[in-house]
PDB file of C-alpha atoms in Angstrom:
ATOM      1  CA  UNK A   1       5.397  21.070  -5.501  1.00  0.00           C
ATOM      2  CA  UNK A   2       6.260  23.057  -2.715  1.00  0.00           C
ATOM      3  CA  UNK A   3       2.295  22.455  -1.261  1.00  0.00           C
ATOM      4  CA  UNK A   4       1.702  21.396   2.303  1.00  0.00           C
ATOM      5  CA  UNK A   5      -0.885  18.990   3.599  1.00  0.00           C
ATOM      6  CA  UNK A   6      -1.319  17.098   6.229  1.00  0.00           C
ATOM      7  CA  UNK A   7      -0.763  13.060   5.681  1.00  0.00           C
ATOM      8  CA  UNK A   8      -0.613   9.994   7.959  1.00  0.00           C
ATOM      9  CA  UNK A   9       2.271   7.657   6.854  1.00  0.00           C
ATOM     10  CA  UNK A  10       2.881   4.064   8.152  1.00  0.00           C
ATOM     11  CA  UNK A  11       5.677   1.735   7.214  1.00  0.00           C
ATOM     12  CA  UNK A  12       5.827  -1.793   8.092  1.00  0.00           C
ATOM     13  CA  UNK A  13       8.813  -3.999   7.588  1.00  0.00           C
ATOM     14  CA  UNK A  14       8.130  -7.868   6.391  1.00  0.00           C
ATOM     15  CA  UNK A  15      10.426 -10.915   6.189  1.00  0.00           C
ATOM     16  CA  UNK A  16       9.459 -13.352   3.950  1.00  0.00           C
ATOM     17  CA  UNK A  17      10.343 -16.886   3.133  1.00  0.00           C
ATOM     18  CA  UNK A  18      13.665 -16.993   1.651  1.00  0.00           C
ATOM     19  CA  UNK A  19      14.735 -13.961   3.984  1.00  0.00           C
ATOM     20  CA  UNK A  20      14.275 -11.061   1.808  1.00  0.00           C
ATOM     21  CA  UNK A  21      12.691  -8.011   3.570  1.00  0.00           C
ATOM     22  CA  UNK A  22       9.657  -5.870   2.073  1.00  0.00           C
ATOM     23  CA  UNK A  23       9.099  -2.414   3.358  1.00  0.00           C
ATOM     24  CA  UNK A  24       5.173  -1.933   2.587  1.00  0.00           C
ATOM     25  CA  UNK A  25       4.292   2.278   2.937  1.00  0.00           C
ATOM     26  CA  UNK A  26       1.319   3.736   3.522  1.00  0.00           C
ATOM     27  CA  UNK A  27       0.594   7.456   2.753  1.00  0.00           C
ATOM     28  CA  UNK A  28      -3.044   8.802   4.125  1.00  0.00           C
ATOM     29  CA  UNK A  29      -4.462  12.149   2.711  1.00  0.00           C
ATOM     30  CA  UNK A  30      -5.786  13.571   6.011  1.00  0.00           C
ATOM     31  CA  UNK A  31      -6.990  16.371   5.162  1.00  0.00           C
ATOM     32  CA  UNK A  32     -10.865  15.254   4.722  1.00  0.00           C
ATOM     33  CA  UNK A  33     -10.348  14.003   8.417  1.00  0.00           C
ATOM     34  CA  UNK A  34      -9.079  17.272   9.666  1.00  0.00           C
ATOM     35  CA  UNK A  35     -11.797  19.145   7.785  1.00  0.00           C
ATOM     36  CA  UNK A  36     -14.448  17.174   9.522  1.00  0.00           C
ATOM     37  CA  UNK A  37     -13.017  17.185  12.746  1.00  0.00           C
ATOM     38  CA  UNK A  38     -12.095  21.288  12.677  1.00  0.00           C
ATOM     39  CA  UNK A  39     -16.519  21.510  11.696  1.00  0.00           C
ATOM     40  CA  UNK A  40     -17.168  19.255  14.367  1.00  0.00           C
ATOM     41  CA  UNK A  41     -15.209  20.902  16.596  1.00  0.00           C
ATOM     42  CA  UNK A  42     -16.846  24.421  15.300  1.00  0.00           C
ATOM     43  CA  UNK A  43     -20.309  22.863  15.804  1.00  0.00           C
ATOM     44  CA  UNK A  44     -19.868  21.985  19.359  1.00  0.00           C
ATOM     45  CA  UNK A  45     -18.544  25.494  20.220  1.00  0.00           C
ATOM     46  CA  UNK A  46     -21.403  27.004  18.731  1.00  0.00           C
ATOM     47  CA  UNK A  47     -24.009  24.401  20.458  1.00  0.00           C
ATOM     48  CA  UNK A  48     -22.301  25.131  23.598  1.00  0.00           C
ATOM     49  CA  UNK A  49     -22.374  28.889  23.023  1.00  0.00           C
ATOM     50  CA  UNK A  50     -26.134  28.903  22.125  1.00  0.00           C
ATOM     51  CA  UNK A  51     -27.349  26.824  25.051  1.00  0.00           C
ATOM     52  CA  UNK A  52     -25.105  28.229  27.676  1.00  0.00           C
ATOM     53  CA  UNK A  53     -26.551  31.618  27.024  1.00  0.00           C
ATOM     54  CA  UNK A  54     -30.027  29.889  27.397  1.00  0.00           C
ATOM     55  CA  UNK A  55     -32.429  30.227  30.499  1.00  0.00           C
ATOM     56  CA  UNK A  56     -33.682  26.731  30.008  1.00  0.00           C
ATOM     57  CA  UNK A  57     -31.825  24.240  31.900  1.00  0.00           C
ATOM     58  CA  UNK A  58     -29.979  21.253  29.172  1.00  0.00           C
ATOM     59  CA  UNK A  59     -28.686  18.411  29.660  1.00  0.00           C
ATOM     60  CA  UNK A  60     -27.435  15.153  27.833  1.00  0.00           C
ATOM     61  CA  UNK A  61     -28.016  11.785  29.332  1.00  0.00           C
ATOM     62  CA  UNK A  62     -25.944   8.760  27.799  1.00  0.00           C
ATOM     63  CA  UNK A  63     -28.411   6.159  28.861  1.00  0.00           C
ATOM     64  CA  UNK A  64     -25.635   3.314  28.782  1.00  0.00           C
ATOM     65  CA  UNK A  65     -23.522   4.831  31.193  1.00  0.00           C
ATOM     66  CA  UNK A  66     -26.377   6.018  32.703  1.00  0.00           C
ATOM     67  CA  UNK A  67     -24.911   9.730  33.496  1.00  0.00           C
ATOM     68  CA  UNK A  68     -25.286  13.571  32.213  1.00  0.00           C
ATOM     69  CA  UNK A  69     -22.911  14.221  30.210  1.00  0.00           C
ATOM     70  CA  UNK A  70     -23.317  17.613  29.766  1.00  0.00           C
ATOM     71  CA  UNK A  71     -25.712  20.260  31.543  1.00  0.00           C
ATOM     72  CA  UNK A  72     -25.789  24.015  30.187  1.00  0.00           C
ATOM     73  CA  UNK A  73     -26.246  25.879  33.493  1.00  0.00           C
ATOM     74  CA  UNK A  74     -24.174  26.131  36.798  1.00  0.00           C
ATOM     75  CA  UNK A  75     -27.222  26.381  39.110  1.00  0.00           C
ATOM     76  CA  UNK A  76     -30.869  25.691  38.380  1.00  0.00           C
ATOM     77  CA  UNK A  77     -33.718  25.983  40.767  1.00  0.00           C
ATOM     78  CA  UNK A  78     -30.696  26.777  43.504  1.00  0.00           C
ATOM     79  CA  UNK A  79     -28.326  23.445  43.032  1.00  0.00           C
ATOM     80  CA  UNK A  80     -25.128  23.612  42.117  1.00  0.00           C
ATOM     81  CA  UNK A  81     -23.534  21.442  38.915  1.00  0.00           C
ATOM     82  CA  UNK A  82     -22.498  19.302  41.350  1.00  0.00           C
ATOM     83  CA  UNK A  83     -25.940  18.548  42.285  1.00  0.00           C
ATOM     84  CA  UNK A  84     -27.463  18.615  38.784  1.00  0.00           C
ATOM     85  CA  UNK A  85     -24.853  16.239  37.742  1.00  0.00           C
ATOM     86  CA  UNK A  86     -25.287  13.692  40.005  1.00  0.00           C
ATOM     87  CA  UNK A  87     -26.819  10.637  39.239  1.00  0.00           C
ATOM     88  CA  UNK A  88     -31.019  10.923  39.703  1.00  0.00           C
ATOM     89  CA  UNK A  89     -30.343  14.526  40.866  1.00  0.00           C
ATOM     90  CA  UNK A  90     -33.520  16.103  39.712  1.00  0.00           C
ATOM     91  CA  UNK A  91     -35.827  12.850  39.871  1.00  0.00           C
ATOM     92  CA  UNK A  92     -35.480  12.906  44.298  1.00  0.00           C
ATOM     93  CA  UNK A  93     -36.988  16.366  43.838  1.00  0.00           C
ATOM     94  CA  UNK A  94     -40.198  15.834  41.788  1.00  0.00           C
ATOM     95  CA  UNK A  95     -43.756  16.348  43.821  1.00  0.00           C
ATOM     96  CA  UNK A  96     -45.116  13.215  44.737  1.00  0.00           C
ATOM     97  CA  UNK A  97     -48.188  13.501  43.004  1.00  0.00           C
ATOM     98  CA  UNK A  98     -46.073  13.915  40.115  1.00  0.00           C
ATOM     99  CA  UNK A  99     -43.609  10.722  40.428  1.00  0.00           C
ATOM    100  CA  UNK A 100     -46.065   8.065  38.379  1.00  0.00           C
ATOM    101  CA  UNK A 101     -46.890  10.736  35.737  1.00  0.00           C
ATOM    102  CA  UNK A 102     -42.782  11.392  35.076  1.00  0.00           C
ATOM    103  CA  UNK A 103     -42.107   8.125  35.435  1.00  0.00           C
ATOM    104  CA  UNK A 104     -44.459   6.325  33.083  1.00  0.00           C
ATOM    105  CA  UNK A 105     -43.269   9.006  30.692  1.00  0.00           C
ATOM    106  CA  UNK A 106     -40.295   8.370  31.059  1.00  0.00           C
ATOM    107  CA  UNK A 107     -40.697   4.504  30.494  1.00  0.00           C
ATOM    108  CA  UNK A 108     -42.523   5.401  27.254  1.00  0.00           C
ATOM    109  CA  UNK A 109     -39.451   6.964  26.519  1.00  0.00           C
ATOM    110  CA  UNK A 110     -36.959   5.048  27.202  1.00  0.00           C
ATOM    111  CA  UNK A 111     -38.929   2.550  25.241  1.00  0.00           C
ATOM    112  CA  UNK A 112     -38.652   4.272  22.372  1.00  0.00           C
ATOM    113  CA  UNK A 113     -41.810   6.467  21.975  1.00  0.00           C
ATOM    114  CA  UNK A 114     -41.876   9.915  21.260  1.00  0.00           C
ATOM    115  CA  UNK A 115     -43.215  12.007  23.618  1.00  0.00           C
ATOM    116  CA  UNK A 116     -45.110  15.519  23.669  1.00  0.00           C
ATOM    117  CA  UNK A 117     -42.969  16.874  26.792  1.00  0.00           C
ATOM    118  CA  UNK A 118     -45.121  17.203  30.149  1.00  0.00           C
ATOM    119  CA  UNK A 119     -44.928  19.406  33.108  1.00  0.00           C
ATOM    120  CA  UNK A 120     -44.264  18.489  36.603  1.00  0.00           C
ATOM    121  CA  UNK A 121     -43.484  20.107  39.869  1.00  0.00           C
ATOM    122  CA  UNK A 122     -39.243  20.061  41.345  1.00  0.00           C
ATOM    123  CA  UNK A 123     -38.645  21.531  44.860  1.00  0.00           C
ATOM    124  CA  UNK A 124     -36.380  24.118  44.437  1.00  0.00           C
ATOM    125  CA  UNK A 125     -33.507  24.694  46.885  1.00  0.00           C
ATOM    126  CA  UNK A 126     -35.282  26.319  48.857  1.00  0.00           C
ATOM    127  CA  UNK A 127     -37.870  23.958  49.480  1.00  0.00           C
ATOM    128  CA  UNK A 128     -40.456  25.543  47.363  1.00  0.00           C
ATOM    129  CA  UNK A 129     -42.390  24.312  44.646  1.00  0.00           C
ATOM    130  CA  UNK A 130     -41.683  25.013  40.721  1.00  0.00           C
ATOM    131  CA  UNK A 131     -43.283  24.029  37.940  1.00  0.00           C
ATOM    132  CA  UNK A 132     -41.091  22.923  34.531  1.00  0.00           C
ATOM    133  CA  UNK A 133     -42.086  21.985  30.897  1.00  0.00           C
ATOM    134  CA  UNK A 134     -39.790  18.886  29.945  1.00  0.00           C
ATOM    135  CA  UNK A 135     -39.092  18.108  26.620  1.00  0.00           C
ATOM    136  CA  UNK A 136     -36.630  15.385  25.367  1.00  0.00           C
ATOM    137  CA  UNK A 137     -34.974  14.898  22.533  1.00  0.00           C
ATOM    138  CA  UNK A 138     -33.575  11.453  21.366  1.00  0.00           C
ATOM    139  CA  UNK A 139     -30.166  12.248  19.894  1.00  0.00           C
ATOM    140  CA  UNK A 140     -28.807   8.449  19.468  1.00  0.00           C
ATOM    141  CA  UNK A 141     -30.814   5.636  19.302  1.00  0.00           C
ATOM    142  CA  UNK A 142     -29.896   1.699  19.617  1.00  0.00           C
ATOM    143  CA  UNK A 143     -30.447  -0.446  16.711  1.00  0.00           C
ATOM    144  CA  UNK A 144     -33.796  -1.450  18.303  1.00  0.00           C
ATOM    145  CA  UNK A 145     -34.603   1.812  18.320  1.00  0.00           C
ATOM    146  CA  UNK A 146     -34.995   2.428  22.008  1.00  0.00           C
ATOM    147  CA  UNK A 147     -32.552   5.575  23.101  1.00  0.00           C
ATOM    148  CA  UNK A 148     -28.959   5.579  24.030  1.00  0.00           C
ATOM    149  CA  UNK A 149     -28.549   9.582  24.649  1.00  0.00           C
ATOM    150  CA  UNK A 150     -31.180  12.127  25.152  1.00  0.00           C
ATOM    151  CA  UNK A 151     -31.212  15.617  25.502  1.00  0.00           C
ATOM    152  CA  UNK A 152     -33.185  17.291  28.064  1.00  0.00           C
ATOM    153  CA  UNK A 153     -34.697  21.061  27.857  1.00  0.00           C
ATOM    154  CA  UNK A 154     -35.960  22.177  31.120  1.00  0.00           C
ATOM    155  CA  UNK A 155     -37.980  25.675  31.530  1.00  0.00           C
ATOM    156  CA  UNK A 156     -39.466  27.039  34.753  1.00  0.00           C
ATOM    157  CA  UNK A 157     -42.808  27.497  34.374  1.00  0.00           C
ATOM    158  CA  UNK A 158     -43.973  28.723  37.362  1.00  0.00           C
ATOM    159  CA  UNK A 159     -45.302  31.670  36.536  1.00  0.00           C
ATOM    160  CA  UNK A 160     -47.425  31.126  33.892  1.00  0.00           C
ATOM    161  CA  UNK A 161     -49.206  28.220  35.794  1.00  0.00           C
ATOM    162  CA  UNK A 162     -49.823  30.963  38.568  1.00  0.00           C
ATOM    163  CA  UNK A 163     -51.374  33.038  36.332  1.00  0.00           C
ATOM    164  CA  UNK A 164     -53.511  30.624  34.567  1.00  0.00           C
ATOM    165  CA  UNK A 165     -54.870  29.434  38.050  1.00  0.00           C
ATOM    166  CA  UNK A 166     -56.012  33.076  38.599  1.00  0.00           C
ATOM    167  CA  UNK A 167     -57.315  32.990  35.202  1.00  0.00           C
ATOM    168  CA  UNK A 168     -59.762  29.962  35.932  1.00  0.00           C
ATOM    169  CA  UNK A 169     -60.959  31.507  39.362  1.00  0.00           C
ATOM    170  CA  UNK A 170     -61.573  34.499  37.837  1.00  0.00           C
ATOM    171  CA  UNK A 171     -63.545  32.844  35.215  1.00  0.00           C
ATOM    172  CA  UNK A 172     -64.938  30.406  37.662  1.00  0.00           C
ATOM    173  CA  UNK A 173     -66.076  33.888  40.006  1.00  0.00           C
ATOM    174  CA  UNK A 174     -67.656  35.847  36.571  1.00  0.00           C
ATOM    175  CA  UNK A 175     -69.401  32.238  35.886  1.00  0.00           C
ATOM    176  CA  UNK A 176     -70.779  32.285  39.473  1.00  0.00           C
ATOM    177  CA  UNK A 177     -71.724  36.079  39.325  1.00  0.00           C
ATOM    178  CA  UNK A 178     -73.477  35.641  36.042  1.00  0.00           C
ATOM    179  CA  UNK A 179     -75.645  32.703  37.031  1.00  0.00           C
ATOM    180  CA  UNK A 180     -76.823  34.599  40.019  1.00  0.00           C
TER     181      UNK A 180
END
């Protein structure tokens, strides 16, 4: 008595045969439903409050629609969300001696294999060239197993394929010296 929570009630009104009318109720207990969707709205704002406060670059793909559906940053390598969020965005800026590598990956994929993650040059805005780690994540998959949304983690990782090319001339160099 006296307690609060929150129901669903439907009423439908039936004539039957001999013209006598039945008023069938239903009462819904929704407070399991409210429960889950207050945590799933709690989840989301924490997801989105982790990765937005990320410096790798995420997105969601829903490969039915075939569209992002959600990308954590609003620039990355010098385009806009507009750009990021545009259909193929990111694949017209891949190296060309990159473009079979990502896209036979990405066929494994979409196939439904795992994959490691790979690296890859993008032309940034500026026309220059940056390397990124990709990594992808199958969040949904069709009953066949192949993908239906994947999320994307991008990193620059420029810099540490710079210095690991000085590394192996340096090493190369030391080699050289030594053998003479």
């Amino acid at each position: 008595v006296g307690t609060k929570f929150p129901i669903e009630v439907t009423s439908n009104l039936f004539t039957d045969y001999d013209g006598g009318k039945l008023t069938v109720t239903i009462i819904r207990d929704m407070t399991k439903q409210e429960q889950a969707e207050t945590k799933l709205k709690e989840n989301r704002n924490l997801f989105r409050h982790l990765t937005d406060n990320l410096p790798d670059a995420i997105y969601t793909l829903d490969l039915e629609q075939r569209q992002v559906t959600y990308f954590n940053r609003n620039t990355f390598l010098g385009y806009d969300r507009d750009d990021l969020m545009a259909q193929g965005s990111l694949l017209k800026h891949i190296h060309p001696e990159d473009v079979a590598a990502v896209s036979d990956y990405w066929q494994r994929l979409l196939g439904g294999k795992r994959n490691e993650g790979m690296e890859y040059r993008i032309q940034n805005k500026n026309g220059q060239w940056e390397w990124v780690e990709s990594r992808e994540i199958i969040i949904n998959s069709n009953p066949d197993g192949t993908p239906k949304e994947i999320m994307v983690i991008l990193r620059v990782v420029t810099d540490r394929k710079q210095a690991e090319a000085t590394l192996r001339a340096n090493e190369e160099k030391w080699r050289r010296l030594f053998e003479i």
